[in-house]
PDB file of C-alpha atoms in Angstrom:
ATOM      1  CA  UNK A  24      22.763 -15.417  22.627  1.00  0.00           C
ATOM      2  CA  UNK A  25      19.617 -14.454  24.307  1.00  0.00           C
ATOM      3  CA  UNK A  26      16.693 -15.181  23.109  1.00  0.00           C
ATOM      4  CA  UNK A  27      15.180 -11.641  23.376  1.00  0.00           C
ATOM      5  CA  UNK A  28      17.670 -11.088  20.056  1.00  0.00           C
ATOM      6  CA  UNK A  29      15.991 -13.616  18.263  1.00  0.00           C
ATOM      7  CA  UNK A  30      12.487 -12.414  18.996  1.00  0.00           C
ATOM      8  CA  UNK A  31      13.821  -8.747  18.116  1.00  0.00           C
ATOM      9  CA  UNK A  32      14.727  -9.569  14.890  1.00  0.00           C
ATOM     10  CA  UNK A  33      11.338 -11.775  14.226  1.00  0.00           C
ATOM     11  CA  UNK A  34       9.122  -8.408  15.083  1.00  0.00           C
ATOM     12  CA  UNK A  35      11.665  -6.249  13.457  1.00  0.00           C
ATOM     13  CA  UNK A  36      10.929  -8.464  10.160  1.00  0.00           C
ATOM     14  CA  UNK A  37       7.172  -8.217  10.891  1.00  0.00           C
ATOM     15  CA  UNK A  38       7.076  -4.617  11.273  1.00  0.00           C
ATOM     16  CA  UNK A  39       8.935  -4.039   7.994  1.00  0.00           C
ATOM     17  CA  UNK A  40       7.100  -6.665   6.189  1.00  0.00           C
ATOM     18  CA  UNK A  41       3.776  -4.591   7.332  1.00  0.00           C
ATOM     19  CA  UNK A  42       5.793  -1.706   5.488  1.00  0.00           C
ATOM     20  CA  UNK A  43       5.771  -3.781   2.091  1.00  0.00           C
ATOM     21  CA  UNK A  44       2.008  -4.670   2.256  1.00  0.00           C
ATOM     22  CA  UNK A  45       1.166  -0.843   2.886  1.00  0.00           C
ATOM     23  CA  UNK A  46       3.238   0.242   0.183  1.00  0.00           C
ATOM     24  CA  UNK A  47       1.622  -2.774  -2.439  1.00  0.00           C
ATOM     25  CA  UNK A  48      -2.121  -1.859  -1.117  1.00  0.00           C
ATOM     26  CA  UNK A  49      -1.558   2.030  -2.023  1.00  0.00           C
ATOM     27  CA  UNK A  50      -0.135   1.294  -5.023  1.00  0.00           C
ATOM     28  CA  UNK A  51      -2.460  -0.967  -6.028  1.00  0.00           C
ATOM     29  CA  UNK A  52      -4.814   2.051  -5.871  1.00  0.00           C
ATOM     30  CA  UNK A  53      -2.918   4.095  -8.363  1.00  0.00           C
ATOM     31  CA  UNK A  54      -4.597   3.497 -11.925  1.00  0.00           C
ATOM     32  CA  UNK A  55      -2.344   2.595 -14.831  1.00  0.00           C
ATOM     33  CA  UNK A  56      -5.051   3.023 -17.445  1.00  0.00           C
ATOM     34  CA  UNK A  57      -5.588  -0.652 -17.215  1.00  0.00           C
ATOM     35  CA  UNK A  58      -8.803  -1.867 -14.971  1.00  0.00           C
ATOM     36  CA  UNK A  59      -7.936  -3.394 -11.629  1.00  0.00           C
ATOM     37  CA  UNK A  60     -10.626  -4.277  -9.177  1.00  0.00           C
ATOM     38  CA  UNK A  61      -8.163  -2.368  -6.499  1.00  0.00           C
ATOM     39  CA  UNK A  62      -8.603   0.958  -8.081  1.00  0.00           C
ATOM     40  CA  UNK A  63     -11.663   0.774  -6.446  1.00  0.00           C
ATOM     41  CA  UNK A  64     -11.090  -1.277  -3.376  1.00  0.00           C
ATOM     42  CA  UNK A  65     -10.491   2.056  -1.246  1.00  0.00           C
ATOM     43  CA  UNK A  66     -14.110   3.669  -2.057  1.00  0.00           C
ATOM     44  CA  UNK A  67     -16.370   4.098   1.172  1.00  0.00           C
ATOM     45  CA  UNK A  68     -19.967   4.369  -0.068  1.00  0.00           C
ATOM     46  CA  UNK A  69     -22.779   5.835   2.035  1.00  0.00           C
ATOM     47  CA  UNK A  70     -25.461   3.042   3.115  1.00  0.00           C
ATOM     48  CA  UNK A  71     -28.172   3.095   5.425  1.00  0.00           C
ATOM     49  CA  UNK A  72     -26.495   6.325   7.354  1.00  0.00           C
ATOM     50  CA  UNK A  73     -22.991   4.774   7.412  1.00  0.00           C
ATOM     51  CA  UNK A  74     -20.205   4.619   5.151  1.00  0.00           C
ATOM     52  CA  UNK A  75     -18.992   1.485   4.077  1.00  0.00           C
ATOM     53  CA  UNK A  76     -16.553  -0.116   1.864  1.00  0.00           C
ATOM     54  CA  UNK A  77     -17.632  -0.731  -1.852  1.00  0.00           C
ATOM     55  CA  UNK A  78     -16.567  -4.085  -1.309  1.00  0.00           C
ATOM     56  CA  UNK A  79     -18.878  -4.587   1.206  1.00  0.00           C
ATOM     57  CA  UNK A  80     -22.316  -3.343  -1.155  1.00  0.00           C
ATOM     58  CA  UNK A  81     -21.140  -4.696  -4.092  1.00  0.00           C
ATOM     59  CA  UNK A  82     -19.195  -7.249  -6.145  1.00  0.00           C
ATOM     60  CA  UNK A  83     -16.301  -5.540  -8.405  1.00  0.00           C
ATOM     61  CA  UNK A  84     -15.400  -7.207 -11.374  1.00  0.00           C
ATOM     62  CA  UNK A  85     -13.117  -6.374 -14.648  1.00  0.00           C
ATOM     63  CA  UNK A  86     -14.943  -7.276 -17.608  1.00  0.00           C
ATOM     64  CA  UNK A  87     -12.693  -6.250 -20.048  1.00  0.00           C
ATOM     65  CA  UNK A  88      -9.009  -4.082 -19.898  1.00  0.00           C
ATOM     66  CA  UNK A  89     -10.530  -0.527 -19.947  1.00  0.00           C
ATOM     67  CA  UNK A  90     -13.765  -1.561 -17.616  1.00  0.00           C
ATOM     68  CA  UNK A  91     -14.979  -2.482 -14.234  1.00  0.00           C
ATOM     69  CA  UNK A  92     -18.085  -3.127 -13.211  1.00  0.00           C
ATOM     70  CA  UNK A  93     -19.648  -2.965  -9.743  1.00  0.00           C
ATOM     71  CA  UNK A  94     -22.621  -5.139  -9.226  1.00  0.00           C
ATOM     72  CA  UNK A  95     -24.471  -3.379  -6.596  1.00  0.00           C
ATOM     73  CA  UNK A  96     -26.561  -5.720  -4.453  1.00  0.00           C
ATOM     74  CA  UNK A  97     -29.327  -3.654  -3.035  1.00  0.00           C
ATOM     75  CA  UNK A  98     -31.071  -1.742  -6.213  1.00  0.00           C
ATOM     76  CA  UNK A  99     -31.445   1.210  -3.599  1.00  0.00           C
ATOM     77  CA  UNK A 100     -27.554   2.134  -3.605  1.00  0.00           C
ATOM     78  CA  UNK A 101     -26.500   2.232  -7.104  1.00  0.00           C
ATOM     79  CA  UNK A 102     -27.112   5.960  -6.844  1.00  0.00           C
ATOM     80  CA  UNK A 103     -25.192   6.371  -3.935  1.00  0.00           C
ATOM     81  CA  UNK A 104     -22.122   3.681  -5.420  1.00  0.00           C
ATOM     82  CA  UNK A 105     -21.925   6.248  -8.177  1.00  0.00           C
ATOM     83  CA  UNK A 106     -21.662   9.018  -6.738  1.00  0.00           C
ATOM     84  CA  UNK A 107     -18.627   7.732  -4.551  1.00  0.00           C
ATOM     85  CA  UNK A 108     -16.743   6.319  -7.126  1.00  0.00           C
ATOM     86  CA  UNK A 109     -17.205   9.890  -8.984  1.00  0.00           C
ATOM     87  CA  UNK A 110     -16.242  12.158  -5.822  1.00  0.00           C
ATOM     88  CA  UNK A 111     -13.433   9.904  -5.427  1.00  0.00           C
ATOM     89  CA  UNK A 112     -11.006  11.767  -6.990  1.00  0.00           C
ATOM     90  CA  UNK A 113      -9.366   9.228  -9.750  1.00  0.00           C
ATOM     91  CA  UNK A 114     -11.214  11.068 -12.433  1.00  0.00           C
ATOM     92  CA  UNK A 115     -13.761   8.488 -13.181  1.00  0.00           C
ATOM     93  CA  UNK A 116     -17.386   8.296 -14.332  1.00  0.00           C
ATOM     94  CA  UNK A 117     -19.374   5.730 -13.763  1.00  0.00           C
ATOM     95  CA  UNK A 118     -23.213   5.144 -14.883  1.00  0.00           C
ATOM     96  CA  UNK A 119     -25.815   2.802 -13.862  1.00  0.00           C
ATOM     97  CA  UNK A 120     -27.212  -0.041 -15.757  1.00  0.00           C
ATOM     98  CA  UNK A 121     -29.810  -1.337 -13.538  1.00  0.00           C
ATOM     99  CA  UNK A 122     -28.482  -3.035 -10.640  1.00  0.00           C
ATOM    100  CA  UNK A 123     -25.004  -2.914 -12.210  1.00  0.00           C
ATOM    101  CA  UNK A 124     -22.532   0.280 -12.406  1.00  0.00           C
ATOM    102  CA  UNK A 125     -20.053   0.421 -15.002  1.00  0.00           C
ATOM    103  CA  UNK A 126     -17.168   2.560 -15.031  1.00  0.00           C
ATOM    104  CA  UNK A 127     -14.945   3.037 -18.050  1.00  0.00           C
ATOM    105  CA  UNK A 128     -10.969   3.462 -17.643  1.00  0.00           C
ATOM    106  CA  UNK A 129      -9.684   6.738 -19.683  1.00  0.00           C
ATOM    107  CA  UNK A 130      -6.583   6.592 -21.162  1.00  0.00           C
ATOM    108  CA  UNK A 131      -3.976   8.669 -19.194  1.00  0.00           C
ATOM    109  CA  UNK A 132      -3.090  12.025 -20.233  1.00  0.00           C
ATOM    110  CA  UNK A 133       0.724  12.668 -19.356  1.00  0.00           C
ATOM    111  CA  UNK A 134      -0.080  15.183 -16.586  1.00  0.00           C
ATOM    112  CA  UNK A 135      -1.543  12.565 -14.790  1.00  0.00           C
ATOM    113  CA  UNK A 136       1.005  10.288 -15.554  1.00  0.00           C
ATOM    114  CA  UNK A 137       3.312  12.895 -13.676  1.00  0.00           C
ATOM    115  CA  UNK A 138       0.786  13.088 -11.302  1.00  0.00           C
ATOM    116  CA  UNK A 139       0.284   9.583 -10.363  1.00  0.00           C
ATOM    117  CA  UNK A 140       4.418   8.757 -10.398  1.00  0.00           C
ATOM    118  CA  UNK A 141       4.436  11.772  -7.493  1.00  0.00           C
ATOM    119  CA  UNK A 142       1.949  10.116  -5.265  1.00  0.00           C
ATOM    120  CA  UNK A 143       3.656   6.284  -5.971  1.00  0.00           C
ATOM    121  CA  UNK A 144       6.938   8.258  -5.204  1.00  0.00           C
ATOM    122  CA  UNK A 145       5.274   9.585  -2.145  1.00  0.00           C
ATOM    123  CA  UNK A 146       3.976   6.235  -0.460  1.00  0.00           C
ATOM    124  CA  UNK A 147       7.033   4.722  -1.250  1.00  0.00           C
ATOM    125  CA  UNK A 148       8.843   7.742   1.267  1.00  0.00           C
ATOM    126  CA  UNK A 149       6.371   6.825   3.564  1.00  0.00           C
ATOM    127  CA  UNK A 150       7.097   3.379   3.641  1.00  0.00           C
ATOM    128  CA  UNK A 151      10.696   3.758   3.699  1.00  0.00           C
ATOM    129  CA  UNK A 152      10.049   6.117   6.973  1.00  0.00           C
ATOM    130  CA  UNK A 153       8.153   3.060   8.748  1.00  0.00           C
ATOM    131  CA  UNK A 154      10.865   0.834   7.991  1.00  0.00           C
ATOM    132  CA  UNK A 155      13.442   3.148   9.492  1.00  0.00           C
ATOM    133  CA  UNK A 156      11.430   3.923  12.015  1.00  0.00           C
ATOM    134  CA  UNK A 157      11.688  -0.019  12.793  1.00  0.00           C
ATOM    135  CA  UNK A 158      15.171   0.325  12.656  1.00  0.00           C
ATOM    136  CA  UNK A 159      15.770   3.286  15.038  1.00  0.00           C
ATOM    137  CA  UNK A 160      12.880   1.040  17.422  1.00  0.00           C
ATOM    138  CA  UNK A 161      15.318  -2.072  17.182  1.00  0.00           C
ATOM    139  CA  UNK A 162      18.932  -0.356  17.972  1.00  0.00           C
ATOM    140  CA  UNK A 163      16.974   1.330  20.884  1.00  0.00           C
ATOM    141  CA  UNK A 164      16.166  -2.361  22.265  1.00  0.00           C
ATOM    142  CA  UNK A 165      19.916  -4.169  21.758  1.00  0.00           C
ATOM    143  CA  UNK A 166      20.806  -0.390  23.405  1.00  0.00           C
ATOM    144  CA  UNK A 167      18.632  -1.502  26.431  1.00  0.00           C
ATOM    145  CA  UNK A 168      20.021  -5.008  26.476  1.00  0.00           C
ATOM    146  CA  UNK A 169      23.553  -3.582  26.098  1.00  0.00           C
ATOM    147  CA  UNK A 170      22.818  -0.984  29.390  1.00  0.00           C
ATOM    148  CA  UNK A 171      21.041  -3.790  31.328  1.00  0.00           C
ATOM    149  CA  UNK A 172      24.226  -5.936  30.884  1.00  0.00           C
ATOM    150  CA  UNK A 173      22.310  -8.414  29.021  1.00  0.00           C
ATOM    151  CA  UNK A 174      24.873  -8.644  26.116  1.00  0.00           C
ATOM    152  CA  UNK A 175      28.531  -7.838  25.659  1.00  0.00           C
ATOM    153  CA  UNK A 176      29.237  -4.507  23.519  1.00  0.00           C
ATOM    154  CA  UNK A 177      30.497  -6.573  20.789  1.00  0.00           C
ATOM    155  CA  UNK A 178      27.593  -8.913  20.309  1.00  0.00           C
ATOM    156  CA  UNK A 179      25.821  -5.043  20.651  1.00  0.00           C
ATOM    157  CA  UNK A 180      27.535  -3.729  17.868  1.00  0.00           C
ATOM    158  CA  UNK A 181      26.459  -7.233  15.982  1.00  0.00           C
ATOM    159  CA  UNK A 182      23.440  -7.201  16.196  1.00  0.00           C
ATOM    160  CA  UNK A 183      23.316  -3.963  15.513  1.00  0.00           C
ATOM    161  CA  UNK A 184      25.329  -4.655  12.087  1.00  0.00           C
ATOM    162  CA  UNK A 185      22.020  -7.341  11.860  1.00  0.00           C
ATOM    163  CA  UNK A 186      19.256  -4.332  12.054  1.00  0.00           C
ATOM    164  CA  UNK A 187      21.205  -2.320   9.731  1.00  0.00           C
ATOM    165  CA  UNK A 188      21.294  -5.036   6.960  1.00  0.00           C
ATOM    166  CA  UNK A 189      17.856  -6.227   7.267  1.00  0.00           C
ATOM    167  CA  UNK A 190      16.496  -2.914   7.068  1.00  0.00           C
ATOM    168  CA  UNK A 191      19.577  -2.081   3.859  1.00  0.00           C
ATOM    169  CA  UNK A 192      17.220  -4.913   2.137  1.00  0.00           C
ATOM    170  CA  UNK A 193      13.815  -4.031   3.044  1.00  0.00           C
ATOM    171  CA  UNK A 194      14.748   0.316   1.863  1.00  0.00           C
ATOM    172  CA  UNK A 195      16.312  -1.791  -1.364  1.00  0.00           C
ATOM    173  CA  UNK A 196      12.994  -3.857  -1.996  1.00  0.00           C
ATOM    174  CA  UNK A 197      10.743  -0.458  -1.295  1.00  0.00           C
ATOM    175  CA  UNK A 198      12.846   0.655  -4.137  1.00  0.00           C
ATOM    176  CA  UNK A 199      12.227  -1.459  -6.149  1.00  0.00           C
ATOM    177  CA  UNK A 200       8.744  -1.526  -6.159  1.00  0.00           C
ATOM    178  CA  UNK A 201       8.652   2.303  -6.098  1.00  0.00           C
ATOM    179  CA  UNK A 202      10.179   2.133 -10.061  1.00  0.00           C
ATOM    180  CA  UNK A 203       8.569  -0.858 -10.894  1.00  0.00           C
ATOM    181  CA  UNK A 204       5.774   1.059 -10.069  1.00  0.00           C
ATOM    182  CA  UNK A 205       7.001   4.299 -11.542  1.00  0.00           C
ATOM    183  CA  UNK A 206       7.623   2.606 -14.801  1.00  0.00           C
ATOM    184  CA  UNK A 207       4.270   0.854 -15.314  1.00  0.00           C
ATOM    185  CA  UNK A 208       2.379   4.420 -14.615  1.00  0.00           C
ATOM    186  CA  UNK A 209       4.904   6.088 -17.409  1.00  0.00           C
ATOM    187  CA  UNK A 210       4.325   3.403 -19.834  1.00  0.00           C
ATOM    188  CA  UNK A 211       2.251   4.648 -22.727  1.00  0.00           C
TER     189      UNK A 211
END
């Protein structure tokens, strides 16, 4: 068995394990109505004429289940820290308590419950594209081996029966996430 195979399959598993970690960092985003230092991980916030990360001009804590705080190092960008978070889009408002911004975590109405369950249902499509994607990348390679003569059509088709179950449980773990997910948003 060539070695190439075994290599195949490592990077196949890589790939598709970067698929995963995509789909737990955008869900991570998606608010539950609890407080998760994640939510607001994503924010860019304008500083010095560049945007940066929120993580990156302050330090996000979660003091209590329904509130995060944002301790803003420089005194000079708590304005600017809340206005990102607010013209983020998750429907929160923040306000400034000296060098420290405090944003409270609604409950959920069940609109945005719906709301929310589309968008986890959404990245978990896109996810389940990359891995497939992976797939379709990996029977194109034992394809090439196969042409080049470097395996036998049978040990082809195995592999190829390898791809296909490796990817069967990587679709079945996005899956589960996705209504793990999908459940935890719905919860009231």
């Amino acid at each position: 068995m060539p070695a190439d195979l075994n290599a195949l399959k490592q990077d196949l598993t890589r790939r598709m394990d970067g698929a995963v970690e995509t789909l737990r960092k955008d869900q991570s985003g998606l608010r539950t109505g609890r407080a998760s230092p994640a939510l607001l991980e994503p924010i860019r916030v304008e500083s010095y004429g560049a945007m940066m990360p929120l993580t990156q001009v302050g330090t996000i804590a979660v003091p209590e289940a329904r509130m995060i705080t944002v301790q803003v190092w420089d005194r000079s960008l708590v304005n600017s820290v809340v206005a990102a978070i607010r013209d983020s889009g998750l429907g929160l408002n923040p306000g400034a308590d000296g060098q420290t911004v405090r944003v409270p975590i609604p409950q959920l109405t069940a609109e945005r419950r719906v709301e929310l369950a589309k968008a986890a249902n959404k990245y978990a499509e896109s996810a389940r594209i990359a891995v497939r994607a992976v797939r379709r990348d990996g029977m194109e390679q034992i394809k090439g081996f196969e042409k080049k003569s470097e395996i036998g059509k049978d040990e082809a088709e195995d592999w190829s029966g390898v791809v296909q179950k490796l990817t069967d449980s990587y679709i079945k773990k996005l899956d589960e996430m996705a209504a793990d997910k999908d459940r935890e948003i719905r919860q009231v």
